[in-house]
Short mmCIF file of C-alpha atoms in Angstrom, two decimals:
data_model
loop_
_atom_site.label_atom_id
_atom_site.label_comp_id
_atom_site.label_asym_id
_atom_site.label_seq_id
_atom_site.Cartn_x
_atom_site.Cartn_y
_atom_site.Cartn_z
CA UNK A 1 -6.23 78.48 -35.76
CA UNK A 2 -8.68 79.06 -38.35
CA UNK A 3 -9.60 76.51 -40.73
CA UNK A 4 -12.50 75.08 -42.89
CA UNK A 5 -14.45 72.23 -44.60
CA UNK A 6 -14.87 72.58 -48.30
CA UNK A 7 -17.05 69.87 -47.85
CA UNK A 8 -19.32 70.45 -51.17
CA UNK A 9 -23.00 70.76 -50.89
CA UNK A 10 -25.79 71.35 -53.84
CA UNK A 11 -26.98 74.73 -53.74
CA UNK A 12 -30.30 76.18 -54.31
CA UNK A 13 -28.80 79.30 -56.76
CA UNK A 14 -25.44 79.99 -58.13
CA UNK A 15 -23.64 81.81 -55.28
CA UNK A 16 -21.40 84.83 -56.37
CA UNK A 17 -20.95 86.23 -52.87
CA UNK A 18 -16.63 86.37 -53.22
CA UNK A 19 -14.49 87.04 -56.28
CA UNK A 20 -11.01 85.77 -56.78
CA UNK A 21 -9.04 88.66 -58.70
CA UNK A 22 -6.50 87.21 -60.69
CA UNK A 23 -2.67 88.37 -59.92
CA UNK A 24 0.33 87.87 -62.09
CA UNK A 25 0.86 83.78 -63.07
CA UNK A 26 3.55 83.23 -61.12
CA UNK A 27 2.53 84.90 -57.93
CA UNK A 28 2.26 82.97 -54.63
CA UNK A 29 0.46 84.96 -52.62
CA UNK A 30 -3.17 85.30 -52.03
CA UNK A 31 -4.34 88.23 -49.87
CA UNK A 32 -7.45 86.80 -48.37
CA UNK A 33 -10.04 89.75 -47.37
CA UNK A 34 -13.24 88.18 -45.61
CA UNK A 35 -14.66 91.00 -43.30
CA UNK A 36 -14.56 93.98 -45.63
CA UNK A 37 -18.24 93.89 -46.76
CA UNK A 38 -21.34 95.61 -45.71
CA UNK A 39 -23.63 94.05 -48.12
CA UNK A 40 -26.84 91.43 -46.86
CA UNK A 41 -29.01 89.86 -49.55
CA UNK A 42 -32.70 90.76 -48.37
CA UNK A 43 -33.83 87.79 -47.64
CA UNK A 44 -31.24 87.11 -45.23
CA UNK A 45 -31.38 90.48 -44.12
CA UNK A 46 -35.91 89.21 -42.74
CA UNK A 47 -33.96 86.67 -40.68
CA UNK A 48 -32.54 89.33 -38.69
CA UNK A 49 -34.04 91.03 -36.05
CA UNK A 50 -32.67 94.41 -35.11
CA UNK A 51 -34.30 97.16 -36.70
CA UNK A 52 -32.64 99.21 -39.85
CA UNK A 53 -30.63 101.67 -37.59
CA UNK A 54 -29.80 98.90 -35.42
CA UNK A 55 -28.39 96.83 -38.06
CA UNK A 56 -26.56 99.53 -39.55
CA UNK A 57 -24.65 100.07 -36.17
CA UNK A 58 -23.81 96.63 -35.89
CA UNK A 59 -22.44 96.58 -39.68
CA UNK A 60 -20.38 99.94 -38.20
CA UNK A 61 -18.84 97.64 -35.66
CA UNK A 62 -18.45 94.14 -37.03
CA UNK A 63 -17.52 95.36 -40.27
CA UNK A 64 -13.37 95.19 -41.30
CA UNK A 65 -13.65 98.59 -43.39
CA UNK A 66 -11.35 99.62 -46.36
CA UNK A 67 -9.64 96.56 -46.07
CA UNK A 68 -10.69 95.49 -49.33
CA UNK A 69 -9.32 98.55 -50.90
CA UNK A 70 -6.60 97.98 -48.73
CA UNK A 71 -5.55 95.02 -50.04
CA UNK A 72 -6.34 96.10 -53.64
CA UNK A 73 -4.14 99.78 -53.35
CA UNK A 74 -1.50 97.08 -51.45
CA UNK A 75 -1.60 94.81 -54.65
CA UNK A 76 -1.39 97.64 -57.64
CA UNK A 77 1.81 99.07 -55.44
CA UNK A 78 3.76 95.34 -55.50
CA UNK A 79 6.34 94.54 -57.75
CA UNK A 80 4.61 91.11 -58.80
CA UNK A 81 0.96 91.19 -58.17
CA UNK A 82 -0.73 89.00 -55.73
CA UNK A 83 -4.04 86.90 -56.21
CA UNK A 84 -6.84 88.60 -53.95
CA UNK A 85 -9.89 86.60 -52.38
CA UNK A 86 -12.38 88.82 -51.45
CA UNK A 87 -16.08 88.05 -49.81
CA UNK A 88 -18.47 90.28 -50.66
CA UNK A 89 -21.25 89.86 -48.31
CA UNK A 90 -21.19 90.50 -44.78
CA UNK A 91 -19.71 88.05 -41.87
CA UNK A 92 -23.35 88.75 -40.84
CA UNK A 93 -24.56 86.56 -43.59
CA UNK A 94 -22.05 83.59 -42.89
CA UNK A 95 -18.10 84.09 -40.94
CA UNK A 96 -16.19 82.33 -43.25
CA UNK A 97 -13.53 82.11 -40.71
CA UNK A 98 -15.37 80.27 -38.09
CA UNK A 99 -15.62 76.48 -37.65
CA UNK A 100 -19.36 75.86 -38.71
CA UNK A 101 -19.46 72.94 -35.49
CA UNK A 102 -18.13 72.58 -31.97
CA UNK A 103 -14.97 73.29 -32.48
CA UNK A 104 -15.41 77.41 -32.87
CA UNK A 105 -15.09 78.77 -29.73
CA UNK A 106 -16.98 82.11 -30.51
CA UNK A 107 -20.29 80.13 -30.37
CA UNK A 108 -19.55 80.11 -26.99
CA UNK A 109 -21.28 83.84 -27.60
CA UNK A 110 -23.46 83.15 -30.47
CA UNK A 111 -20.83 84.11 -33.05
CA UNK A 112 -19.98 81.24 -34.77
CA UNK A 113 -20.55 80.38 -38.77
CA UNK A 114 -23.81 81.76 -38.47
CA UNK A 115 -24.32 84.84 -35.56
CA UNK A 116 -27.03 84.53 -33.77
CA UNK A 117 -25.97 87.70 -31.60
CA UNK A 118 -24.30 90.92 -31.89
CA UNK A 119 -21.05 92.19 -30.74
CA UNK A 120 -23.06 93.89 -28.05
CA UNK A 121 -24.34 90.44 -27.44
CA UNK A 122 -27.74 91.25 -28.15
CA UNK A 123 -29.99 89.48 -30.01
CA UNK A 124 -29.07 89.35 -33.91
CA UNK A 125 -30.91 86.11 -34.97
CA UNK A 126 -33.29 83.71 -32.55
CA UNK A 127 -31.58 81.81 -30.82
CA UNK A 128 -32.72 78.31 -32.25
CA UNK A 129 -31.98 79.57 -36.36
CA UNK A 130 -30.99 77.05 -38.21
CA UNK A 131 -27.74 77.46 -39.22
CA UNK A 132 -27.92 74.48 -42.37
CA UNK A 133 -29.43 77.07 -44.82
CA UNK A 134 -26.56 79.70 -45.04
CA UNK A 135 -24.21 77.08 -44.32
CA UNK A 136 -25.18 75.18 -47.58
CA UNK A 137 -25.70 78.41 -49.68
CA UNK A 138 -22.66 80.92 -48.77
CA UNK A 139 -20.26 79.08 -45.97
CA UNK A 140 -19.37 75.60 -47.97
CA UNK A 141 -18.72 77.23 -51.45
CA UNK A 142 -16.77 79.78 -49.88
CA UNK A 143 -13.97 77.22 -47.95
CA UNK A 144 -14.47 75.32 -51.67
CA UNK A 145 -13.47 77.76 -53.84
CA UNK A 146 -10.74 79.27 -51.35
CA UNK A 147 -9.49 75.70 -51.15
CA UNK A 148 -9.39 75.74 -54.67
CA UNK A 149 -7.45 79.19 -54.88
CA UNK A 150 -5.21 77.97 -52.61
CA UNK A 151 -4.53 74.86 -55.17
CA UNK A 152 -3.93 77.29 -57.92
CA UNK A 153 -1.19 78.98 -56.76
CA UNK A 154 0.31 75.42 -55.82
CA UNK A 155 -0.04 74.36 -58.93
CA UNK A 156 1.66 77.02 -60.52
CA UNK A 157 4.39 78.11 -58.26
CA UNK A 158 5.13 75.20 -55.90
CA UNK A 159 3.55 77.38 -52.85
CA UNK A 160 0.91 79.73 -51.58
CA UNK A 161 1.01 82.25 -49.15
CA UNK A 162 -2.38 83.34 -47.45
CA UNK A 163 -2.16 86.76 -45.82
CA UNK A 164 -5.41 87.31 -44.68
CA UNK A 165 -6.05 90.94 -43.90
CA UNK A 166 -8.19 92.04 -40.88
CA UNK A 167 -8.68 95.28 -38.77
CA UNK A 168 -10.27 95.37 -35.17
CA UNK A 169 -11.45 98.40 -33.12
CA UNK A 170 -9.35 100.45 -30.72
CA UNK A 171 -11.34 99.41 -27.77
CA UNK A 172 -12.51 96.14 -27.00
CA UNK A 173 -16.02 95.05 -27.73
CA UNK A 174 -18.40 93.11 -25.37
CA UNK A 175 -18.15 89.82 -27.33
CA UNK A 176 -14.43 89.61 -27.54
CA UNK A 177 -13.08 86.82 -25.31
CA UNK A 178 -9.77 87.98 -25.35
CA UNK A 179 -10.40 91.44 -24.59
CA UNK A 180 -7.93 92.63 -22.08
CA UNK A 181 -4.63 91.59 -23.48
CA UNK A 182 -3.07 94.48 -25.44
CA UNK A 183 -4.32 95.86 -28.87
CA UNK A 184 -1.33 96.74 -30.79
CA UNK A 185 -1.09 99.03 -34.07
CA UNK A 186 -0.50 95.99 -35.64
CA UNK A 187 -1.63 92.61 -34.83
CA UNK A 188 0.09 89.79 -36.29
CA UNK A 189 -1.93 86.34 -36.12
CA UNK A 190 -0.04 83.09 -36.51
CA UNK A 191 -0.05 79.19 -36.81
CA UNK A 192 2.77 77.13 -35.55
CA UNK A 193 2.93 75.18 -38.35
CA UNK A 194 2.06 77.49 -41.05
CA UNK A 195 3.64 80.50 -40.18
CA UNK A 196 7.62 80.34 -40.44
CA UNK A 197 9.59 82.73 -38.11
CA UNK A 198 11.27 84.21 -41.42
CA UNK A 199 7.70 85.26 -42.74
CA UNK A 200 6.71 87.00 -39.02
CA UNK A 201 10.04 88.54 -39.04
CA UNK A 202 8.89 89.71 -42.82
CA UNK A 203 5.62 90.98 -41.46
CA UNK A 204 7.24 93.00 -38.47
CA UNK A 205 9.86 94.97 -40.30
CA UNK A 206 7.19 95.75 -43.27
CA UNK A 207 5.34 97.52 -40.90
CA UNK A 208 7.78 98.95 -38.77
CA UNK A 209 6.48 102.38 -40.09
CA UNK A 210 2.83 101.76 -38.94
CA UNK A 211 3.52 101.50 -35.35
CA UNK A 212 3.90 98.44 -32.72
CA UNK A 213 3.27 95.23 -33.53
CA UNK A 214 1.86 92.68 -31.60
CA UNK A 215 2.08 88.52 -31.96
CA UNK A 216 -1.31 87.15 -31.48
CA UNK A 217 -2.80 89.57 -29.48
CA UNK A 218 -5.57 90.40 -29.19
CA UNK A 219 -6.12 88.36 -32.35
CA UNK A 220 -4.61 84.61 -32.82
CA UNK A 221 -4.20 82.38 -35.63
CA UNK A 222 -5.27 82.44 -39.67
CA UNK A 223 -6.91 81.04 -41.88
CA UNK A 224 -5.80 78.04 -43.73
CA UNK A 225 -8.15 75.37 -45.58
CA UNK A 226 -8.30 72.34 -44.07
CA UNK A 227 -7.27 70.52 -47.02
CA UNK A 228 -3.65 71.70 -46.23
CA UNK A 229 -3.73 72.25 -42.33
CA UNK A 230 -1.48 71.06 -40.38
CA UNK A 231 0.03 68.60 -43.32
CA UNK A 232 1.40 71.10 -46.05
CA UNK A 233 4.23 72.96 -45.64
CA UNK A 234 4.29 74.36 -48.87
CA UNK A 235 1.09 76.44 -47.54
CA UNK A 236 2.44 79.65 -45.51
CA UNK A 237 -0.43 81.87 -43.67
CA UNK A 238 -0.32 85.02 -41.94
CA UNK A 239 -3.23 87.33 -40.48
CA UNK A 240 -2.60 91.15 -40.43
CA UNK A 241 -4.86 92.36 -37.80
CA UNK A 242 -4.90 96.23 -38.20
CA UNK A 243 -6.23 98.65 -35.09
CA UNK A 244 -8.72 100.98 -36.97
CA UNK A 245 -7.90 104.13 -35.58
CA UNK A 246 -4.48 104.15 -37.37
CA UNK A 247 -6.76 104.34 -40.73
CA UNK A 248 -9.92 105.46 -40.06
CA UNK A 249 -12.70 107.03 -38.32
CA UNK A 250 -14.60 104.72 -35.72
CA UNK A 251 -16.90 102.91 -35.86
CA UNK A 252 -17.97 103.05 -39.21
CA UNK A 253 -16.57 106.01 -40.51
CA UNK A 254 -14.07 107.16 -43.41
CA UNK A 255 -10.74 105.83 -44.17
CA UNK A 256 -7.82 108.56 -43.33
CA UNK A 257 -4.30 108.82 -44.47
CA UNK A 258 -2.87 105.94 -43.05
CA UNK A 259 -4.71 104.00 -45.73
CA UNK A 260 -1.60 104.61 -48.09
CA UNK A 261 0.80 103.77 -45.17
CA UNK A 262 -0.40 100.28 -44.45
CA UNK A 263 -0.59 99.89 -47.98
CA UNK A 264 2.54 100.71 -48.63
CA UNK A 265 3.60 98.29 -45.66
CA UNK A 266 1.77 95.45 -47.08
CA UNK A 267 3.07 95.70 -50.22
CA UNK A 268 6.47 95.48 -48.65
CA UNK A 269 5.55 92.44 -47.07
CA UNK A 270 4.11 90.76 -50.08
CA UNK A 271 7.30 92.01 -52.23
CA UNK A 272 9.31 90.24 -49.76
CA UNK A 273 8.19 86.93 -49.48
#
């Protein structure tokens, strides 16, 4: 389960590190993209330590690529349009799907809100950062204003669907915790209150085409704010985890033809629910 505070917090500067791209009125459905982005703000980039060419191969591994243009060929293909939430900053600057406390268990390998190591678990940050900063500036506003988006499409339809759309490498990388459990085509991440077995059963026969697909492995869960966890039903969340050699060139590299094919796909599965 992924979930957040939208606990709000004064900033120092107006953040615009996401965008929330409107979809038709009377759309549910928010495709929720937080891993697509390469971009660091420089001076978060001085509180990093590996060198430029280090950094850039850790971006080439950490980073979700051509999701975001996933999810936007995905929305201009669907009969009604979905809402899309879309970070554009780097997990390296803040994860906004980690718990920014004790509950994450990825801090367990200094990957929590705020990494303090790589996926190679090397060093990324010192060790004793001081996480407060970028919490207060990029992690808080974030779960607010996806709370918020969230609201909005209560508001105006009765009920919001989050599908928040992922993609992880082909082979597993040193700071996964669940690394030996099979990596599917297609990984489908669910909650078992906010995930229905109708919407799953959605998910699987939209991508059908794409190849196998996998419950909760080597993924689990998705992101819903904690405003609605666990006590609104109306809220229905789903996490497409994507294997990135059915797209793309690894690490880093440039999206192939399969790009159209899992958009296709999740424009099926947004049509359908």
């Amino acid at each position: 389960m992924i979930a957040h505070d939208a606990t709000d917090t004064p900033l120092e500067q107006p953040v615009t590190s996401f965008d929330l791209l409107p979809g038709a009125p009377d759309s549910p459905v928010l495709l929720h993209v937080p891993h697509s982005s390469r971009a660091i703000p420089d001076d978060v980039r001085a509180g990093i330590v590996l060198d430029d060419a280090g950094l850039e191969r850790e971006l080439d591994h950490i980073t979700d690529a051509h999701t975001a243009e996933l999810a936007e060929r995905a929305a201009a293909l669907c009969g009604l349009r979905p809402w899309r939430f879309v970070n554009r900053l780097s997990r390296l600057v803040v994860d906004p799907e980690r718990f920014p406390d004790e509950r994450e268990e990825m801090a367990a390998v200094g990957m929590g809100a705020v990494y303090t190591r790589t996926t190679h678990r090397a060093g990324l940050r010192p060790a004793d950062t001081d996480p407060e900063p970028l919490l207060a500036r990029y992690f808080r506003p974030y779960a607010k204003a996806m709370t918020e988006a969230v609201a909005g499409r209560l508001a105006a339809t009765g009920r919001a669907v989050i599908i928040d759309v992922h993609s992880y490498p082909t082979e597993p990388l040193p700071y996964e915790l669940h690394g030996t459990v099979p990596r599917p085509p297609v990984c489908l991440g669910t909650d078992a209150f906010h995930t229905p077995p109708a919407l799953t059963e959605a998910a699987r026969e939209a991508f059908a085409g794409c190849g196998e697909t996998g419950l909760d492995s080597p993924f689990a869960g998705t992101y819903v704010p904690l405003d609605f966890h666990g006590t609104d039903a109306r809220v229905g969340a789903l996490m497409v985890e994507i294997r990135r050699d059915t797209y793309m060139t690894e690490p880093g590299g440039p999206a192939g033809a399969g790009l159209d094919r899992l958009a296709t796909a999740l424009a099926r599965l947004v049509d359908t629910v």
